[in-house]
Amino acid sequence: LIFEALKLFVLCSLFSVQVISMASALSLFIKQGLQAKRTLPLAMQVMSNSSYASGAKYVSKEPLTSILMELHDTPGALHEVLKYFWKYDVDITNIESRPTKHDGSFEFYIDFQTCEDDQTTNKLLNVLKTQSSKLMVLDERKVPWFPRHISDLDLVANRILDAGTDLEADHPGFLDPVYRERRVGLAENAMKHRYGEEIPHIDYSQEELDTWAAVYDKLQSFIGEYACDEYLKILPLLSEHCNYNRDTIPQQADITRFLEKRTGFALRPVAGLLSSRDFLNGLAFRTFFCTQYIRHHSKPLYTPEPDIVHELMGHVPMFADPDFADFSQEIGLASLGASDEDIQKLATCYWHSVEFGLVSKGGVNGPKKAYGAGVLSSFGEMEYACAPYRPAGGVEEYPEYRKWDPKEACKQEFPITTYQPIYFVAESLSDVKDQMRLYCKNLQRPFHARYNPNTRSVWVDRAVSRDDALPVEENPYSK
């Protein structure tokens, strides 16, 4: 019986179901006496029928109901409640428990899928009233708007903070009318794109190809020495399947086909910079918003903004690595419906990892390798961040290296126009992913989300109501 109770206890833990206590788990079997062997399959069936255990059954628009019920800590109390969900074939999506401040009772927050037949839901609620000392149907949790299906990214892709054409006066291309016109054309193409369409082929000019070649050649001098092993493993495959070379700017449609086969990631054209919330929300669907313009030809080794060199030479190879892809999606899922404060923390973690992260098998004092796109796409910063000598990257001083810890990284401010003064160093990409997953798990999130790659939708475990704050503006390029 103890072994069977342990199995149920572990099962509940796996599905975020907090049983009252180990003793209560054991009581499920003691109460049934000789019928204990039939009780475990019953409990397991309740769990396996739940959407938490089988997210593929869930249709994202199905409503959820949240209840708060109070149970006395008596043998079999939890079992008596769960069996009615099984009886009425109602899927539980989330259970949380906490002790009350009086008489040793426990409060349970339970979210479950609302039945199409209201009578079934009402029958369940009525019988639960007889099993609890208190039962309340709770209002849905209000959260910021977030996409539920990958096609919802169409609603945020054009909410850019700049149009990709609004150049600052100190931008190398500010006074070049031809360059500015080119940026406008690429922005229009990106804004026309919709989910399900293939990314159109872009004919880059010889001037743009020469700019790409200049940066590509310069990066080769440092990538072999300072890029992480995963990056170096992927780069030849990109050359083979996506035409990565000095003479051709790879096409995003080819890259997407390659990434989808390896990790399920895809690129999506974007006209300019998005807000942190919108950008991170895309990662939840394994979608990376990607620019299509390139820096000005007058300064091929400098860019004041992310461009296609940064995206394709920095980000893309890493999205082909399973650990990195999972880690990136972990940040994205945590951003869905998150508070503004948590969005800021997640975006800062993203900066110190996906953009400027380093790995070292020897810890912060060992030889450093880059996995962050901001380092991998900048030959100067790659040398500055990873080289064991000075001067490096044109700088005499060493940066500060800290052990990767999302709890600390999320609070660390950073500059955006200079080399980073502080780099966070992980032992491996697996270490980056595991620590970020633990950090996200401990965030005070309004719900937990799971991505279903078959339906390309997210499933949430609690009843939530999305804020209607998403502006609905007519896209001039949608007609």
PDB file of C-alpha atoms in Angstrom, residues 54 61 80 90 110 135 163 243 258 261 298 331 415:
ATOM      1  CA  SER A  54      -3.090  15.078 -22.493  1.00  0.00           C
ATOM      2  CA  LYS A  61     -11.197  28.121 -26.869  1.00  0.00           C
ATOM      3  CA  GLU A  80     -13.882  11.256  -2.666  1.00  0.00           C
ATOM      4  CA  VAL A  90     -14.750  16.214 -16.545  1.00  0.00           C
ATOM      5  CA  ILE A 110      -9.430  23.425  -8.896  1.00  0.00           C
ATOM      6  CA  LEU A 135     -17.542  25.661  -2.283  1.00  0.00           C
ATOM      7  CA  ALA A 163       8.951  51.159 -38.743  1.00  0.00           C
ATOM      8  CA  ASN A 243      23.110  28.405 -48.902  1.00  0.00           C
ATOM      9  CA  PHE A 258      15.586  23.730 -42.155  1.00  0.00           C
ATOM     10  CA  LYS A 261      12.775  19.915 -39.394  1.00  0.00           C
ATOM     11  CA  SER A 298      29.359  52.725 -45.969  1.00  0.00           C
ATOM     12  CA  ILE A 331      11.037  32.200 -21.885  1.00  0.00           C
ATOM     13  CA  PRO A 415      24.037  49.140 -21.969  1.00  0.00           C
TER      14      PRO A 415
END
